[in-house]
CSV table of C-alpha atoms in Angstrom, one decimal:
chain,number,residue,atom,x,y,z
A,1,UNK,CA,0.0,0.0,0.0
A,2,UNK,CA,1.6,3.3,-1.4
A,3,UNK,CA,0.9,6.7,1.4
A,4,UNK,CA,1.5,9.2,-1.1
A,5,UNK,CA,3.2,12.7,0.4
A,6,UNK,CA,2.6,16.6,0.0
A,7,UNK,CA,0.3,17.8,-2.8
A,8,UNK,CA,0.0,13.9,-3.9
A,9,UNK,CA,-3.1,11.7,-4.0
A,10,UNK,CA,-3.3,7.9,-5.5
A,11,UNK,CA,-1.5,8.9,-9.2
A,12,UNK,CA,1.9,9.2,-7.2
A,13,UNK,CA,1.9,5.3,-7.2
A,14,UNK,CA,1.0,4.9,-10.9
A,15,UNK,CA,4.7,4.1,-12.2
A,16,UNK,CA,4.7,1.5,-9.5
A,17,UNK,CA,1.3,-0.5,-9.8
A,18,UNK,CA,1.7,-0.5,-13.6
A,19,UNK,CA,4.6,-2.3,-12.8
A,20,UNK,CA,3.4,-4.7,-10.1
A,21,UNK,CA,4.6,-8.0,-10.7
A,22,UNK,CA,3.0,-11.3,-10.4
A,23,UNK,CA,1.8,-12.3,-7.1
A,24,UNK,CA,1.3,-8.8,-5.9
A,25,UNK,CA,-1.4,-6.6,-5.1
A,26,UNK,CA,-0.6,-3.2,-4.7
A,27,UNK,CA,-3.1,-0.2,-3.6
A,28,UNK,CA,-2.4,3.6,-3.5
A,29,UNK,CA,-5.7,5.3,-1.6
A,30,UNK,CA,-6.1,9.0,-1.6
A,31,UNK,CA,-4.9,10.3,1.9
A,32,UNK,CA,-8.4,12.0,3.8
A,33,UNK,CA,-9.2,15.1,2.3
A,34,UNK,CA,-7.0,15.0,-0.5
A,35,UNK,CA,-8.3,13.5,-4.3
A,36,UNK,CA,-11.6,11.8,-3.7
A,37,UNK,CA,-11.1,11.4,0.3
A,38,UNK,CA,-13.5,13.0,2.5
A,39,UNK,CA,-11.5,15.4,4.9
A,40,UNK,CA,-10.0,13.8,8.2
A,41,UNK,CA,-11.8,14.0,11.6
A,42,UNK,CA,-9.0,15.8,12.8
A,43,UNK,CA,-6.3,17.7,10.8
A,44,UNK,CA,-3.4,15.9,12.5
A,45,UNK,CA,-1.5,13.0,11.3
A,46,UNK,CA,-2.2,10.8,14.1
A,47,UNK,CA,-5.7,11.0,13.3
A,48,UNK,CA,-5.2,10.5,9.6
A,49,UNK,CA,-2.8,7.5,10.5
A,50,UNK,CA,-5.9,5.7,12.5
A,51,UNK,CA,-8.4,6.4,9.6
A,52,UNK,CA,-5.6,4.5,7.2
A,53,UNK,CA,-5.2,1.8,10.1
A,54,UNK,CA,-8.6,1.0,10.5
A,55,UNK,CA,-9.0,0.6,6.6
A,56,UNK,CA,-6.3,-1.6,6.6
A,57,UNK,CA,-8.0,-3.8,9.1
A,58,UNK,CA,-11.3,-3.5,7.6
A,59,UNK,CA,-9.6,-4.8,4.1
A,60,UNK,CA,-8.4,-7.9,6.1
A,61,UNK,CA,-5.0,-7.1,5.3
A,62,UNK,CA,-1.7,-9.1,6.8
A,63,UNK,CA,1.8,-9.1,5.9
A,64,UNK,CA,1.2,-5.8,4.5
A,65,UNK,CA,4.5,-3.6,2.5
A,66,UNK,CA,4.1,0.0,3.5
A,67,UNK,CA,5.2,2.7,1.0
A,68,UNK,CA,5.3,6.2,2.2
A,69,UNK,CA,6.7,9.0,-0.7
A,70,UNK,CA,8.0,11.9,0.6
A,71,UNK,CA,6.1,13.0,3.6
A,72,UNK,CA,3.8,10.1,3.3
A,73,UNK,CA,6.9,8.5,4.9
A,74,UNK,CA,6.4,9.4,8.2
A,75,UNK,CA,2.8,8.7,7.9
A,76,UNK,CA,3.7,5.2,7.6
A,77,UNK,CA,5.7,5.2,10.9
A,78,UNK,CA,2.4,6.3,12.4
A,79,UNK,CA,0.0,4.0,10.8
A,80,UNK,CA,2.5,1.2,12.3
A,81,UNK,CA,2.2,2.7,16.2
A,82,UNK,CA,-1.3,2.6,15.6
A,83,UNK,CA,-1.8,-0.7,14.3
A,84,UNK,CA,0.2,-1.9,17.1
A,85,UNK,CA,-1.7,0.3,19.7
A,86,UNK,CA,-5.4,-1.1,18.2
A,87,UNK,CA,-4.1,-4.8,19.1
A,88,UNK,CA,-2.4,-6.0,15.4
A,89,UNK,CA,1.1,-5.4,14.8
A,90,UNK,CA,0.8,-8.3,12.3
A,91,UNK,CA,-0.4,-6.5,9.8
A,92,UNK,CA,2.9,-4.4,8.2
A,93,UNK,CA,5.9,-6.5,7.6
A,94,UNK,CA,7.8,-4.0,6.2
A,95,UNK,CA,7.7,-0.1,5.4
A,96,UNK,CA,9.8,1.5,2.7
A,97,UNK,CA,10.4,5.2,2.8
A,98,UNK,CA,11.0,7.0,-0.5
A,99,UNK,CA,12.9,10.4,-0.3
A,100,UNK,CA,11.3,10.7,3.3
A,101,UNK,CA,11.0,14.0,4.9
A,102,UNK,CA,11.8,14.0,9.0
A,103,UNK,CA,10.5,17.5,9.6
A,104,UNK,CA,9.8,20.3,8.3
A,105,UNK,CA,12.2,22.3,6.4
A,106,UNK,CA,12.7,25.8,7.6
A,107,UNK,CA,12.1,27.1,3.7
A,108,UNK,CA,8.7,25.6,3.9
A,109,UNK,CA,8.0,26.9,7.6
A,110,UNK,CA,7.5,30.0,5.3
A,111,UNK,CA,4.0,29.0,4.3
A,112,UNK,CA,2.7,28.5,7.7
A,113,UNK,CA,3.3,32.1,8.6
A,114,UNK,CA,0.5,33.7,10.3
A,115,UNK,CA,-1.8,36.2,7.5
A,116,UNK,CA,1.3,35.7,5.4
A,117,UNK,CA,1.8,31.8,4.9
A,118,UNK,CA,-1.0,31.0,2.8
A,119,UNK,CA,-0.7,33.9,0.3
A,120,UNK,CA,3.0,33.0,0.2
A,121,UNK,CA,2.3,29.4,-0.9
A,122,UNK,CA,-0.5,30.5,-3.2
A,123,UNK,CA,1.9,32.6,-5.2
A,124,UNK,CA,4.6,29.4,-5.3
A,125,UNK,CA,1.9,26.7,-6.1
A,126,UNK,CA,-1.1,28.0,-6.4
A,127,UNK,CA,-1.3,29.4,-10.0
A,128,UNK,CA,0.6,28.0,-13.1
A,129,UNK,CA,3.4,30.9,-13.4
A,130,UNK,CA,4.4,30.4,-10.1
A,131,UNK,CA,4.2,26.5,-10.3
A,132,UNK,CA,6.6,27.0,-13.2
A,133,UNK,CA,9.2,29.5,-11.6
A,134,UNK,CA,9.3,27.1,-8.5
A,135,UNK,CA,9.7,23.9,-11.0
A,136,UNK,CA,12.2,26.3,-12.9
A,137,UNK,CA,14.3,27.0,-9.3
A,138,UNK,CA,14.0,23.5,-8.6
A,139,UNK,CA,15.6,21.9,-11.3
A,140,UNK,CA,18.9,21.1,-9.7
A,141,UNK,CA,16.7,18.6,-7.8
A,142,UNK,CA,15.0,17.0,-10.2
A,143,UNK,CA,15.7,14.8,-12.8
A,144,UNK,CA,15.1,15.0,-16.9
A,145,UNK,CA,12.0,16.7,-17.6
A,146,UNK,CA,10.0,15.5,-14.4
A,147,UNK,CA,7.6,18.2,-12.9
A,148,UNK,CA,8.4,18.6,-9.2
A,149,UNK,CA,4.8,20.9,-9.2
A,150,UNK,CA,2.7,19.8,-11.6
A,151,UNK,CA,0.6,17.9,-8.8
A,152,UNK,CA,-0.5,20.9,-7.3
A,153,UNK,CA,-2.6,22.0,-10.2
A,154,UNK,CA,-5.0,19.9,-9.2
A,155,UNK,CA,-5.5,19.6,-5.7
A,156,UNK,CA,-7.0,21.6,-3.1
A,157,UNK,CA,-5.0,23.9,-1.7
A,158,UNK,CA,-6.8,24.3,1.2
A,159,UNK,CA,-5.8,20.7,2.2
A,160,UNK,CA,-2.3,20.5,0.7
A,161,UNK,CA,-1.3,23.6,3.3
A,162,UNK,CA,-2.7,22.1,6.3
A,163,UNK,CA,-1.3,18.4,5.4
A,164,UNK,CA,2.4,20.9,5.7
A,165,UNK,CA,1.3,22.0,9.1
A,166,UNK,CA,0.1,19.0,10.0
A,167,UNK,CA,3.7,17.9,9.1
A,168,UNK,CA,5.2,20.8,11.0
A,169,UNK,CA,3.5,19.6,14.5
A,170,UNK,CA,3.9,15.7,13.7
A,171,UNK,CA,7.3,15.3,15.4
A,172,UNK,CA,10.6,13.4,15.0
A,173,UNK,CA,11.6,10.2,14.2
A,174,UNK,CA,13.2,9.6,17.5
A,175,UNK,CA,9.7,9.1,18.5
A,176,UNK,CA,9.4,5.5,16.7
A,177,UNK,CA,12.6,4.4,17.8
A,178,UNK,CA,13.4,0.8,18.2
A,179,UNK,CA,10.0,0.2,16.3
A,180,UNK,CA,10.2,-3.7,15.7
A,181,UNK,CA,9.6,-3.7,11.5
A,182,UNK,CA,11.7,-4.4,9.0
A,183,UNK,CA,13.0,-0.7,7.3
A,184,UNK,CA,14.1,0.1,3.2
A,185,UNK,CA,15.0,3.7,2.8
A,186,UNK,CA,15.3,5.1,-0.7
A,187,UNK,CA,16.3,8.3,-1.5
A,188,UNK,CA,18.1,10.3,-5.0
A,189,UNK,CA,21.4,11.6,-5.1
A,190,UNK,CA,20.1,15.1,-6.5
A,191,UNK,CA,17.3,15.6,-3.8
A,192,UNK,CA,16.8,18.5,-1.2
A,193,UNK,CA,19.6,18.6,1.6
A,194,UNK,CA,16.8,18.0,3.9
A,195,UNK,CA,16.0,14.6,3.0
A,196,UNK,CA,19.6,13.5,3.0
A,197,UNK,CA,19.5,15.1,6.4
A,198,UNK,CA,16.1,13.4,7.0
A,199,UNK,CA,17.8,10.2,6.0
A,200,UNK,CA,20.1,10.3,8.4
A,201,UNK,CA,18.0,11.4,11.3
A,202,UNK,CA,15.3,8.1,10.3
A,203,UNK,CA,18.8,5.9,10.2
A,204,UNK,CA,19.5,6.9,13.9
A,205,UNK,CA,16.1,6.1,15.2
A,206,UNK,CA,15.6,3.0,12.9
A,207,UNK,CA,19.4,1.4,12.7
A,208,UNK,CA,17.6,-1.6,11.1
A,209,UNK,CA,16.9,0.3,8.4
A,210,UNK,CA,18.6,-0.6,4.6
A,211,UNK,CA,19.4,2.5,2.9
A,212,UNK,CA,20.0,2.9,-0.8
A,213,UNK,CA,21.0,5.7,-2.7
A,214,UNK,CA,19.7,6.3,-5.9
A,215,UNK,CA,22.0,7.7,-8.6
A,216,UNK,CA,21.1,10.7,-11.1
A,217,UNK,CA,18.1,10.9,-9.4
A,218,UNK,CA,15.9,13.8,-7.8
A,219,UNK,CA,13.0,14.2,-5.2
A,220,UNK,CA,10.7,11.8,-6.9
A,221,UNK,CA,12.3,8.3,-7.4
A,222,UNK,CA,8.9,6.9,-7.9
A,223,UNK,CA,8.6,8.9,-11.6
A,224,UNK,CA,12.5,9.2,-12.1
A,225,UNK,CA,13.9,6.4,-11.0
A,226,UNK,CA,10.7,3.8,-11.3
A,227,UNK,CA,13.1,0.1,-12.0
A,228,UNK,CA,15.7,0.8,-8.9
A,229,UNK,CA,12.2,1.6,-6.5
A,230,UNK,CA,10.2,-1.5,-7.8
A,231,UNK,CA,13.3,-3.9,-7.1
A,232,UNK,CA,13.3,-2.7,-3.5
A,233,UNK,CA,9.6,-2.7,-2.7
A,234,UNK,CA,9.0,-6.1,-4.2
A,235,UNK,CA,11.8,-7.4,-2.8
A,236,UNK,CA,10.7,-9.5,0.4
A,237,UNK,CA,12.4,-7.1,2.6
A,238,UNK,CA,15.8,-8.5,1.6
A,239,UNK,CA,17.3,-5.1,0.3
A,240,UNK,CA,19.5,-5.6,-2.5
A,241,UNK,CA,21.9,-3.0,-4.7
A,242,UNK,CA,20.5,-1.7,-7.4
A,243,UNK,CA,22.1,-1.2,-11.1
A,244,UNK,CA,23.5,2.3,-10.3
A,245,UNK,CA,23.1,2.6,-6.8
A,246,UNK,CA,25.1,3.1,-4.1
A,247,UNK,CA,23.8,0.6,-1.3
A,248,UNK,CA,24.5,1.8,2.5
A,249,UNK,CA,24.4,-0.8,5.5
């Protein structure tokens, strides 16, 4: 099951379930409130983790792979205290963190100012010139032609700033630490210095965790780097280097 991250819904996963190979069953739900998700009970991501918890247990799920892109990431980590607080820590084997944020960077804490966040954010993502100067600024971290704001033409905006509060208030890593589940870590060479950071900071709370580097590629391995990402989350949790990757143990 893919947890898509900031301005995402269930598309983000498309490279990946088009790709699903035999014996799998892969599913990529919109997050609450974003897509075709009615809006959380409460705009926090414990409370968005137990909505995505209890549909996982409603689906009979067991031995489940969970995939969390970019700030979807730490969603996951949630999802599996929940599970394990509601009685069934059965039910994820695995999680697999792609380009995984661990807080909030300070350039985004520039959104969430009061009166001035949101009019700030509406002029970066909001409207298509500034969708295309911020995809322009941001092309050091991206590879080939990939769009790192194309998504946010069609979400709600709304939604997508509170999800980057949400993320602001959600806490550390240091918080899951010693969390019994196997842990794959992928993240590109070219993405923000934050998620190499973040990498790090999920590393020291998770030591179990595998970690592979991704070569040539940017802040949305799923799109950019679609092969190295499928061997690793069909894998059976047994993290292998990938063609071009640098593998970290």
């Amino acid at each position: 099951m893919g947890l898509h991250g900031w301005s995402g819904d269930h598309r983000t996963f498309k490279p990946l379930r088009e790709r699903t190979p035999a014996g799998w069953t892969f599913f990529s739900p919109d997050l609450p409130g974003c897509g075709q998700s009615a809006a959380p009970r409460e705009w926090s991501f414990r409370s968005v983790a137990r909505e995505v918890a209890q549909e996982v247990i409603h689906l009979g799920m067991r031995d489940l792979v969970l995939v969390g892109s970019c700030s979807g990431a730490i969603l996951t980590a949630f999802v599996v205290r929940e599970l394990r607080e509601m009685g069934r820590p059965e039910v994820v084997s695995r999680i697999v963190l792609i380009d995984p944020f661990a807080f909030c960077p300070w350039y985004f804490r520039f959104f969430l100012l009061p009166v001035l966040g949101f009019p700030i954010y509406a002029i970066a993502f909001a409207n298509p010139v500034g969708r295309w100067i911020t995809n322009h600024f941001l092309q050091d971290k991206r590879a080939g032609d990939t769009d790192l704001t194309e998504s946010f033409a069609r979400v709600d905006h709304r939604v997508t700033w509170r999800y980057l509060r949400m993320l602001d208030h959600c806490g550390f890593p240091d918080q899951f630490r010693s969390m019994p589940v196997q842990v794959d870590i992928l993240y590109g060479q070219k993405t923000f210095s934050a998620v190499r950071k973040s990498v790090a900071i999920w590393k020291e709370a998770l030591p179990q965790a595998q970690v592979v580097k991704l070569a040539s590629v940017g802040h949305l391995p799923i799109a950019e780097g679609t092969q190295e990402v499928r061997k690793v989350v069909f894998s059976e949790g047994k993290t292998k280097g990938c063609k071009g990757s640098k593998v970290k143990r």
